[in-house]
Short mmCIF file of C-alpha atoms and ligand atoms in Angstrom, two decimals:
data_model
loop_
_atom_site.label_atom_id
_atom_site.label_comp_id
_atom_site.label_asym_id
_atom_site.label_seq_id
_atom_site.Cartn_x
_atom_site.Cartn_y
_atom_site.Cartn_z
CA UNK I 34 92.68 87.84 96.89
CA UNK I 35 93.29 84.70 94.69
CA UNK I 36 95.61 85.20 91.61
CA UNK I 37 93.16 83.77 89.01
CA UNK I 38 90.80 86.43 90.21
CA UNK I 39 93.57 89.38 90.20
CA UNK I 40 94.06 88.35 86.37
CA UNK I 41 90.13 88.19 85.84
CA UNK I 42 89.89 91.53 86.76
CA UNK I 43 92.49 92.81 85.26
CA UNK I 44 90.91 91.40 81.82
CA UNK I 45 87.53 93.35 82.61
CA UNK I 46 89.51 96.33 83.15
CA UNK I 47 92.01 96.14 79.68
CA UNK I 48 88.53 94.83 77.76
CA UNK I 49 86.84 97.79 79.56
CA UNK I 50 89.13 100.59 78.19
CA UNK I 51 89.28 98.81 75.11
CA UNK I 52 86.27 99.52 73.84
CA UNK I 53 86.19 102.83 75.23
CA UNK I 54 89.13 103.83 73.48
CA UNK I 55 87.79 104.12 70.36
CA UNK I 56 84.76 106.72 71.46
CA UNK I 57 85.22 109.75 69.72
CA UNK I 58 83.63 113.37 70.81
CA UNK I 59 84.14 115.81 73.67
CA UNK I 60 86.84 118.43 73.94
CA UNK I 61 89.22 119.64 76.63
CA UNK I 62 88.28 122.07 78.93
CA UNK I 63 90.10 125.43 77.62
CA UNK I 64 88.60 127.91 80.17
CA UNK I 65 92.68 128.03 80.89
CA UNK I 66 95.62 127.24 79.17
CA UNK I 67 96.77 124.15 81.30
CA UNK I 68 93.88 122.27 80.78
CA UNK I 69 93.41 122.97 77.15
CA UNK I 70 97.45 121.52 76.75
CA UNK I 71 96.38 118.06 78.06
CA UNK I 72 97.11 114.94 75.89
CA UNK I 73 93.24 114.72 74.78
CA UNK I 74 93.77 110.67 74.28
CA UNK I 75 94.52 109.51 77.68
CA UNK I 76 92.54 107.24 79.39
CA UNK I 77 92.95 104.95 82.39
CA UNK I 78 90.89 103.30 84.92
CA UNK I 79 91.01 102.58 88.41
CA UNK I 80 88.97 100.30 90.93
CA UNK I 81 89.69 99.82 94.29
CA UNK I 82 87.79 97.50 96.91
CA UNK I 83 86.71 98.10 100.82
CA UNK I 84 89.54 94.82 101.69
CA UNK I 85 92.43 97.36 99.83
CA UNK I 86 92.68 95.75 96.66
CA UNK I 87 93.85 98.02 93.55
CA UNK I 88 93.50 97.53 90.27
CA UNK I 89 94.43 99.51 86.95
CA UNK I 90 94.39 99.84 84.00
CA UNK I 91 95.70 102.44 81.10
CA UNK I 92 96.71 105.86 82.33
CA UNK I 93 95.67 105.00 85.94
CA UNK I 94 98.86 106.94 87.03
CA UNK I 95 98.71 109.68 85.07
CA UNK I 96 98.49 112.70 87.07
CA UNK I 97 95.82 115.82 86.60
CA UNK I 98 93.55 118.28 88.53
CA UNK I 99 90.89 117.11 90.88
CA UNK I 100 88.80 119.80 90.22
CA UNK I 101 85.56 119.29 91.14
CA UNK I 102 85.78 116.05 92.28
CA UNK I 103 87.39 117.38 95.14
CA UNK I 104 83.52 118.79 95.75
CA UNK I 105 82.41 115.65 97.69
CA UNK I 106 85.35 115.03 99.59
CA UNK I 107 85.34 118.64 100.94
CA UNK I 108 81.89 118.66 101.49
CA UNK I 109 82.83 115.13 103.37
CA UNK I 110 85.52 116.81 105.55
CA UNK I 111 83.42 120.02 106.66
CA UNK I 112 80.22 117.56 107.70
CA UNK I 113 82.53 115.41 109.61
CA UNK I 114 83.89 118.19 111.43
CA UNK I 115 81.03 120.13 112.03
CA UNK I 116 78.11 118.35 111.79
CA UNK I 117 75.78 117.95 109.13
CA UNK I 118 73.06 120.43 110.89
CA UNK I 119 75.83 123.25 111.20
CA UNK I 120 76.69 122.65 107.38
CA UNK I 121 73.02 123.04 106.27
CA UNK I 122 72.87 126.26 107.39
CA UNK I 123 75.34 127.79 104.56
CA UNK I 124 74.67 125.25 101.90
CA UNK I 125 71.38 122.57 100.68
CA UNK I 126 71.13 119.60 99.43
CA UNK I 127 68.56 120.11 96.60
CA UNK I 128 69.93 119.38 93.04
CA UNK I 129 69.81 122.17 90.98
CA UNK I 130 69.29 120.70 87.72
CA UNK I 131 71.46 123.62 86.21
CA UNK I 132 74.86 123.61 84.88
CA UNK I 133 78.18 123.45 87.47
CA UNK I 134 78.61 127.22 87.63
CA UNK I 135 75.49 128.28 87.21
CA UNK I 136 74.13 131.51 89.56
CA UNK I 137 72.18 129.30 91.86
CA UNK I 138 70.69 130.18 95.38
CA UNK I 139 67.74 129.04 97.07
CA UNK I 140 65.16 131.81 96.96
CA UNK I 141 64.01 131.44 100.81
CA UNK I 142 67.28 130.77 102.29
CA UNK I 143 70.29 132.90 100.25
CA UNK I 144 72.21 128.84 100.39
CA UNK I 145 73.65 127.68 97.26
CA UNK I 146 71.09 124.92 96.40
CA UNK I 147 74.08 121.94 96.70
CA UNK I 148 77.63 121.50 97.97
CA UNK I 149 78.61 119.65 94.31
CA UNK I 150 77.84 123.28 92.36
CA UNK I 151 80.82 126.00 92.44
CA UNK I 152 78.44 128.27 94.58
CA UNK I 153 77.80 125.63 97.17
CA UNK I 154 81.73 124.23 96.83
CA UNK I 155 82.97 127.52 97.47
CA UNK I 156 80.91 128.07 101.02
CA UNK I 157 81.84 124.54 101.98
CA UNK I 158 85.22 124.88 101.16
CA UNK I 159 85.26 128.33 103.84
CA UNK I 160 83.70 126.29 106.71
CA UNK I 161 86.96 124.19 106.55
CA UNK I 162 89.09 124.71 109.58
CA UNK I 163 91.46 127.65 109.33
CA UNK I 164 91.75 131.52 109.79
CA UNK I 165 93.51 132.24 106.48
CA UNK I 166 93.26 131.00 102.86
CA UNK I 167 96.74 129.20 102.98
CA UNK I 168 95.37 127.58 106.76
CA UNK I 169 92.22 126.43 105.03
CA UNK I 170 93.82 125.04 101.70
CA UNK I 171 96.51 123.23 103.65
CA UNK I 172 93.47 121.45 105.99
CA UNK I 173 91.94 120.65 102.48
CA UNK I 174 95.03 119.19 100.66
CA UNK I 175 95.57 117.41 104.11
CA UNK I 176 92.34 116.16 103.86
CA UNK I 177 92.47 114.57 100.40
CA UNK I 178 95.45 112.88 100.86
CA UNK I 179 94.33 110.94 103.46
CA UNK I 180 91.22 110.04 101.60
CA UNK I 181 94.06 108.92 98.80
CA UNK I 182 96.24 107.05 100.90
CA UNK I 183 99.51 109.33 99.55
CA UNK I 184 100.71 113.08 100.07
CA UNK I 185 98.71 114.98 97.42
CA UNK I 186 100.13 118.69 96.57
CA UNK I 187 98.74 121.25 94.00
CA UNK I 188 99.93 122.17 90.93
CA UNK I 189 100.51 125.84 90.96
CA UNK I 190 100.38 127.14 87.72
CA UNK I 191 96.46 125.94 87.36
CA UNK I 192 95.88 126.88 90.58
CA UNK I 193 97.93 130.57 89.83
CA UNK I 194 95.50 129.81 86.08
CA UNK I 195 92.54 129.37 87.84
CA UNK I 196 93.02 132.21 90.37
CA UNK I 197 93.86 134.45 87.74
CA UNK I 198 90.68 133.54 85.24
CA UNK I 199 87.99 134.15 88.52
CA UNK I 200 85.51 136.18 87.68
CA UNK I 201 82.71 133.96 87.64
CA UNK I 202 83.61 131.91 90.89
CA UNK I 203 84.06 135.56 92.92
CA UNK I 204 80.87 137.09 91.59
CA UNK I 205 79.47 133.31 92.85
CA UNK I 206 80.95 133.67 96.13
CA UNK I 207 79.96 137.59 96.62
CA UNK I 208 76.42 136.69 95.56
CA UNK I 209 76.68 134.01 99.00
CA UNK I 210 78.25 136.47 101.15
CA UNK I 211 75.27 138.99 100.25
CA UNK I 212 73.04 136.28 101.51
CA UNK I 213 74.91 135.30 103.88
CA UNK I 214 75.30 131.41 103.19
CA UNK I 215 79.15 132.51 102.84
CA UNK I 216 80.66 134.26 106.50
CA UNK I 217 84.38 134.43 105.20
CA UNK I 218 85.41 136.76 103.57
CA UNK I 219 85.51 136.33 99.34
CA UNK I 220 89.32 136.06 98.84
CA UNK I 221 89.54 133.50 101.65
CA UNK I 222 87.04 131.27 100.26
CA UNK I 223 87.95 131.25 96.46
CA UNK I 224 91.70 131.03 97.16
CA UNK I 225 90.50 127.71 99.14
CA UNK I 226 88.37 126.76 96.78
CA UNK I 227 91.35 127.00 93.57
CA UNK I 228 93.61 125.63 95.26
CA UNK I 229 91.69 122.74 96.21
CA UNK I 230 90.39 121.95 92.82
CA UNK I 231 94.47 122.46 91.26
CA UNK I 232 95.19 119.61 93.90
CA UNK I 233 97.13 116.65 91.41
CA UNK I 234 95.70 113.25 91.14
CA UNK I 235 95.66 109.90 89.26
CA UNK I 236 92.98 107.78 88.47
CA UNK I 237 94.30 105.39 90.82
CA UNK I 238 94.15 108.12 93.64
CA UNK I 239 90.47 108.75 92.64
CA UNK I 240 89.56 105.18 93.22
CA UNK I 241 91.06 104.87 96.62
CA UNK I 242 89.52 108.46 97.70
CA UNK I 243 85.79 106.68 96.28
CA UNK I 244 86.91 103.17 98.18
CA UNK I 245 87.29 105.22 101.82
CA UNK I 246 83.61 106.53 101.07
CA UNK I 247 82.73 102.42 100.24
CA UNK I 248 83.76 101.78 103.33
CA UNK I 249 82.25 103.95 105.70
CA UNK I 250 85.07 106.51 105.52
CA UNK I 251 88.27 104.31 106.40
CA UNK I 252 90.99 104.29 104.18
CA UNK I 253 91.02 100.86 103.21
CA UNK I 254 95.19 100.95 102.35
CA UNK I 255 95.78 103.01 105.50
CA UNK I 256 92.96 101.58 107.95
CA UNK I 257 93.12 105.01 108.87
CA UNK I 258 89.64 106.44 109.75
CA UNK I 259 89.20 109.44 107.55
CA UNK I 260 85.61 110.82 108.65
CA UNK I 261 82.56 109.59 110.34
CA UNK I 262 80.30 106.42 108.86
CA UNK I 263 77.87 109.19 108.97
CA UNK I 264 79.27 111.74 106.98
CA UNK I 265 80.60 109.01 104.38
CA UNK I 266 76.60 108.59 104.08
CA UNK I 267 76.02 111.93 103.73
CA UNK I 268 78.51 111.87 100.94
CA UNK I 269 77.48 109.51 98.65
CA UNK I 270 73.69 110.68 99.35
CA UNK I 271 74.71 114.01 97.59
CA UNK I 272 76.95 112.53 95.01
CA UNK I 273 73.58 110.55 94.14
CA UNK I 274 71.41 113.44 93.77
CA UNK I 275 73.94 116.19 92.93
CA UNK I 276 77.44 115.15 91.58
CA UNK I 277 76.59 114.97 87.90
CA UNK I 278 74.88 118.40 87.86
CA UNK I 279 72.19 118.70 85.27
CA UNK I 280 72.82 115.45 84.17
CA UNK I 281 71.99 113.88 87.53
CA UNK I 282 68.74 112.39 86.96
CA UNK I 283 69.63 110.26 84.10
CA UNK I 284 73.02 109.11 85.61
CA UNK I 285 71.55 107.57 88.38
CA UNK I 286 68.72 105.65 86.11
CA UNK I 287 71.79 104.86 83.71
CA UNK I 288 74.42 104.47 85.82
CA UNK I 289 72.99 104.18 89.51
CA UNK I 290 76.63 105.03 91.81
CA UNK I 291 76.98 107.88 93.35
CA UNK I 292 79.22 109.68 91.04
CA UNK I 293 81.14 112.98 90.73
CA UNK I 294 82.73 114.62 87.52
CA UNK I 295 85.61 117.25 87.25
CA UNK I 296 86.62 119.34 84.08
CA UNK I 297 90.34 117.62 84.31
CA UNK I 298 88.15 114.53 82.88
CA UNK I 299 88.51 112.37 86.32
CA UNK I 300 85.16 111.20 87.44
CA UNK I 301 84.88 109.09 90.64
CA UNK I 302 82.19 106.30 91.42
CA UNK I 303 80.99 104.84 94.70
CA UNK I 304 79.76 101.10 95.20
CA UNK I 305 78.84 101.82 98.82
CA UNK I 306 80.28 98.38 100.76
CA UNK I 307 82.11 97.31 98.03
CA UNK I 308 84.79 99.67 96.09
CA UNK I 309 85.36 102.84 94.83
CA UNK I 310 86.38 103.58 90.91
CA UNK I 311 87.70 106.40 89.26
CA UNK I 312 88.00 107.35 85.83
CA UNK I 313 90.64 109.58 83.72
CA UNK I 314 90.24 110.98 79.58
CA UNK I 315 90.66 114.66 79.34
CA UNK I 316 87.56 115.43 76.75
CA UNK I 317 84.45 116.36 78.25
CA UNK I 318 81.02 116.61 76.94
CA UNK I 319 78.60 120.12 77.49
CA UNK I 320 78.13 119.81 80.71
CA UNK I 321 81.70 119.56 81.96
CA UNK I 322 81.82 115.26 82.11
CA UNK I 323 84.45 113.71 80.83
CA UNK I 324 82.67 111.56 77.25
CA UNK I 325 84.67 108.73 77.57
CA UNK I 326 84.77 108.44 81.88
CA UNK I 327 80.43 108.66 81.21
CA UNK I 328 80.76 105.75 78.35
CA UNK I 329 83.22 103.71 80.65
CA UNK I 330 81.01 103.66 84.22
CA UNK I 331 77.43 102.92 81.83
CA UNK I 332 79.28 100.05 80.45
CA UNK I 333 80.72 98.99 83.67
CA UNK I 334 77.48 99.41 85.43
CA UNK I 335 75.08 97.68 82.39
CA UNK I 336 77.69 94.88 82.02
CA UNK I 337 78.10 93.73 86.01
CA UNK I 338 74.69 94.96 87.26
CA UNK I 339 76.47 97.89 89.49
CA UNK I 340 73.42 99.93 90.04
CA UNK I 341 72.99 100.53 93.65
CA UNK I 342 69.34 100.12 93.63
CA UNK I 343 69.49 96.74 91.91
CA UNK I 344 67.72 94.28 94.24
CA UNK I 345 66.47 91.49 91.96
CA UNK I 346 66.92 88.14 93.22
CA UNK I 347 69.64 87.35 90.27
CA UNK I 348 71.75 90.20 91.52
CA UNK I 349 72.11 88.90 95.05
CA UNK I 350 71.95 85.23 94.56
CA UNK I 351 75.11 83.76 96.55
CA UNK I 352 75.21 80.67 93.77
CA UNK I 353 77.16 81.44 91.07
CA UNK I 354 76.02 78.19 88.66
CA UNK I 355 75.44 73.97 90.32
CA UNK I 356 77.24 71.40 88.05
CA UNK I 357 77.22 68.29 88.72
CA UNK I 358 79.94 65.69 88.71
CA UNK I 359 79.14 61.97 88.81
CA UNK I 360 76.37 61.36 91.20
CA UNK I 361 77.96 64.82 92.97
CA UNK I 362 76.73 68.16 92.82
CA UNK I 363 78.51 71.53 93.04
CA UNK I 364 77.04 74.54 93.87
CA UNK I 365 79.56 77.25 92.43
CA UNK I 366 78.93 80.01 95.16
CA UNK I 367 80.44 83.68 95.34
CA UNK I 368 80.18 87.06 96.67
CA UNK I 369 80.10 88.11 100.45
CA UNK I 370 78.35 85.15 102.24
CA UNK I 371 75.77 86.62 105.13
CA UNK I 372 73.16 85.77 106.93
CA UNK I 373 70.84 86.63 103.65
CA UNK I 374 72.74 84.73 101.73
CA UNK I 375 72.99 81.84 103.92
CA UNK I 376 69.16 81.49 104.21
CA UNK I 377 68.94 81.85 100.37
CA UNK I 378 71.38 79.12 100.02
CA UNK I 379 69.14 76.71 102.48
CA UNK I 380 66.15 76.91 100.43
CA UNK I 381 67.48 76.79 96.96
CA UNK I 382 69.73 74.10 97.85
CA UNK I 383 67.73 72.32 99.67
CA UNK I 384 66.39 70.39 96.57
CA UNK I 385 69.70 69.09 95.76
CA UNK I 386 70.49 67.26 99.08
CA UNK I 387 69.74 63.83 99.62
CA UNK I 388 69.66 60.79 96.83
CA UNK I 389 72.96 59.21 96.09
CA UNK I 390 76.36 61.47 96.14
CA UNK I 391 77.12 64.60 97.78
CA UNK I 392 76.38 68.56 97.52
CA UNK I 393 79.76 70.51 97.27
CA UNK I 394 79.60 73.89 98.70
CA UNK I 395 82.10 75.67 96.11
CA UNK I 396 83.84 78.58 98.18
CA UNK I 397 86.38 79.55 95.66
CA UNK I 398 84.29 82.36 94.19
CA UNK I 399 83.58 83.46 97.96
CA UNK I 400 84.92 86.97 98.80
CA UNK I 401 84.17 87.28 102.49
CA UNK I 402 82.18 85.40 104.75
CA UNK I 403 80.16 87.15 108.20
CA UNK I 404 81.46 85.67 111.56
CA UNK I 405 78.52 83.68 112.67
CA UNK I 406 78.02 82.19 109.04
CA UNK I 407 81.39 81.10 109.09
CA UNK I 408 81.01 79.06 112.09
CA UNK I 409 77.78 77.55 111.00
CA UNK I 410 79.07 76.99 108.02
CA UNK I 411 82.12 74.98 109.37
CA UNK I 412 80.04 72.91 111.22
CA UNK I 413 77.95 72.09 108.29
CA UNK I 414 79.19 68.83 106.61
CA UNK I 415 78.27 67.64 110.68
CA UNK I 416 74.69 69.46 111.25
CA UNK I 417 72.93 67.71 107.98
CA UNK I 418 75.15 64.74 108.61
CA UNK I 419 75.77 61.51 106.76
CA UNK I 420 73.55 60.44 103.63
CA UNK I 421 72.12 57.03 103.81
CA UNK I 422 75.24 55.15 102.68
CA UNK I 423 77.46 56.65 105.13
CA UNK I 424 79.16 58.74 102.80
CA UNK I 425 78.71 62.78 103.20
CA UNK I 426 75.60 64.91 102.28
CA UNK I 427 77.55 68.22 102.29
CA UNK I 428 81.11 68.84 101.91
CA UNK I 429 82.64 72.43 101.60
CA UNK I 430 85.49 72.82 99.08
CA UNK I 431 87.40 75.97 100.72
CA UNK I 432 90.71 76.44 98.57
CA UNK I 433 91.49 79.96 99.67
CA UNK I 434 90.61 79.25 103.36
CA UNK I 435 87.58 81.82 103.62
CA UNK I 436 85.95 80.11 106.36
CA UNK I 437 89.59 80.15 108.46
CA UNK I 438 88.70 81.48 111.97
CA UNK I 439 91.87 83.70 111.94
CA UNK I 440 90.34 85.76 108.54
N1 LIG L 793 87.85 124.90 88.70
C1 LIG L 793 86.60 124.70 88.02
C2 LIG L 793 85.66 125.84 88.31
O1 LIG L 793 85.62 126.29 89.43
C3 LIG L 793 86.00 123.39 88.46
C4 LIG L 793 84.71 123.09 87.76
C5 LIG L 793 84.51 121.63 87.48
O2 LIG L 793 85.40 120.80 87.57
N2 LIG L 793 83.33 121.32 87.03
O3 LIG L 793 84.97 126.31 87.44
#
């Protein structure tokens, strides 16, 4: 990635946190004493693209529980290795519109209604592979790391905390053994489940975990293929619907990424094709979200049109600005060019060819160009050929060489 673009993102990022700092509200989670000892003011930010670019910002290496944003990535892990259809028979896919640990069990079936609830996390994190609690976990904690590019490990007094202060997660998980969504046995599950969500992370671990989902479930730092396209689908489908509990609906009209909270304040956000963030500030609202993570992805989302189901024409529009200089004119372009793209830019530009001068194609704002676009766009400068006067009616200013064959 250019330099001048490494420093422009790192301004969005400082500006970002900036003016999230200064949002007030929320408290820790205190349902054990770990959690409720957390400095309450940290706050960092993480966001890291499908090519393996990282950037942060604040806290972004701070470390603290996963929690439930492990939900997804377990969830992830037992699809991949199962099979979605062998999945769906111990847990749905219906949002429940009800609070995180909330008794909640489809009526017809005896399945937790959604794998990003505590009922539904704590069947999917039995169906991982492994005949004992410690077998599972270790699959689990495997499993997360590689999503995170690094060794993860789990900090043992929450998880001794959390296994300790149980009574609601067991009476969830012996309500899905009586229906028999849940086949292990109680202790095995739950152990799984707390030690998975006492696994330590950082912000900047959270965006490289979302960044694997971007990208079709390859770790973009490893190249390491973590799970199946397909399950990475499935995935972010659920986050969509389910990760943000009751508050679902409105996060993905607000918001629109696939999204999942945790009460050690991280949240994590998927751009599917394009990069994963995640968030870290300890104070969450009622529902378990972390106030300042929630103001952070809204702003991030209203400010640079994030929301996945944004398909207006200004949103997808390869030309950045046209400028003119002399009797030239430059069309500023940017983004990933495709073949979409490419047939946008022949009809708006079309206008601006001919008459005296050139049209510069401007590349510098060009992340990635497609393989057959490339070529045709190469060959260019010679396809429209010469204007009138002999000089050029296209030229293609290229500084970071995005249209190299080698790239
Ligand atoms: N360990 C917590 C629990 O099981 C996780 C909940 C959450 O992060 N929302 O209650």
């Amino acid at each position: 990635m250019p330099l001048d673009l490494d420093i422009a993102v790192q301004a969005i990022l400082d500006r970002v946190l900036d003016r999230a700092r200064p949002v007030g509200g929320g408290e820790l989670a205190d349902y054990i004493p770990e959690l409720a000892a957390v400095d309450p003011d940290r706050l960092g930010i993480a966001i890291a693209s499908v090519r393996g670019d990282v950037h942060v910002a604040g806290d972004a290496d701070t470390a603290f529980t996963i929690q439930s944003v492990s939900k997804p990535f377990v969830f992830a892990l037992a699809v991949d290795a199962l099979g979605l259809e062998a999945v769906l028979e111990h847990v749905g896919l219906e949002p429940s519109g009800e609070p995180f640990n909330a008794i909640s069990l489809d009526e017809a079936t005896g399945r937790p209604l959604n794998p990003m609830i505590n009922a539904g996390a704590i069947v999917t994190s039995s169906l991982i592979l492994g005949g004992t609690a410690e077998a599972k976990a270790a699959h689990i904690v495997d499993g997360l790391g590689r999503f995170a590019a690094r060794d993860l490990v789990v900090d043992e007094e929450v998880f001794s905390s959390e296994a300790g202060t149980a009574d609601r997660n067991l009476a969830l998980a012996h309500l899905a053994r009586a229906t028999g969504a849940l086949t292990s046995s109680v202790e095995v599950a739950t152990t799984a489940y707390f030690r998975q969500c006492s696994v330590a992370v950082t912000a900047r671990d959270l965006s490289i975990m979302a960044a694997t989902l971007a990208a079709g479930g390859v770790n973009p730092l490893t190249g390491d293929r973590v799970i199946s396209a397909d399950a990475a689908r499935w995935t972010t489908s659920v986050m969509t619907s389910c990760g943000m509990y009751d508050e679902s609906g409105t996060w993905l009209v607000r918001v629109g990424l696939p999204s999942k909270s945790g009460v050690g304040g991280g949240i994590v956000a998927v751009q599917p094709g394009q990069f994963g963030i995640g968030t870290f500030s300890p104070r969450l609202d009622a529902r378990g979200n972390s106030v300042r993570g929630v103001a952070i992805l809204e702003a991030l989302s209203a400010r640079f049109g994030l929301h996945v189901l944004s398909q207006g024409p200004e949103m997808r529009s390869p030309i950045a600005a046209v400028s003119e200089d002399g009797d030239h004119r430059i069309a500023h372009l940017r983004g990933e060019l495709h073949f979409a793209q490419v047939e946008e830019l022949a009809t708006r530009l079309r206008p601006l060819l001919g008459g005296d001068g050139c049209l510069v194609l401007d590349l510098e704002g060009v992340t990635r160009v497609g393989g057959a676009v490339r070529e045709v766009l190469r060959e260019l400068p010679s396809i429209v050929g010469p204007r009138p006067d002999g000089g050029p009616a296209i030229a293609l200013r290229d500084p970071d060489g995005v249209l190299d064959p080698e790239r």
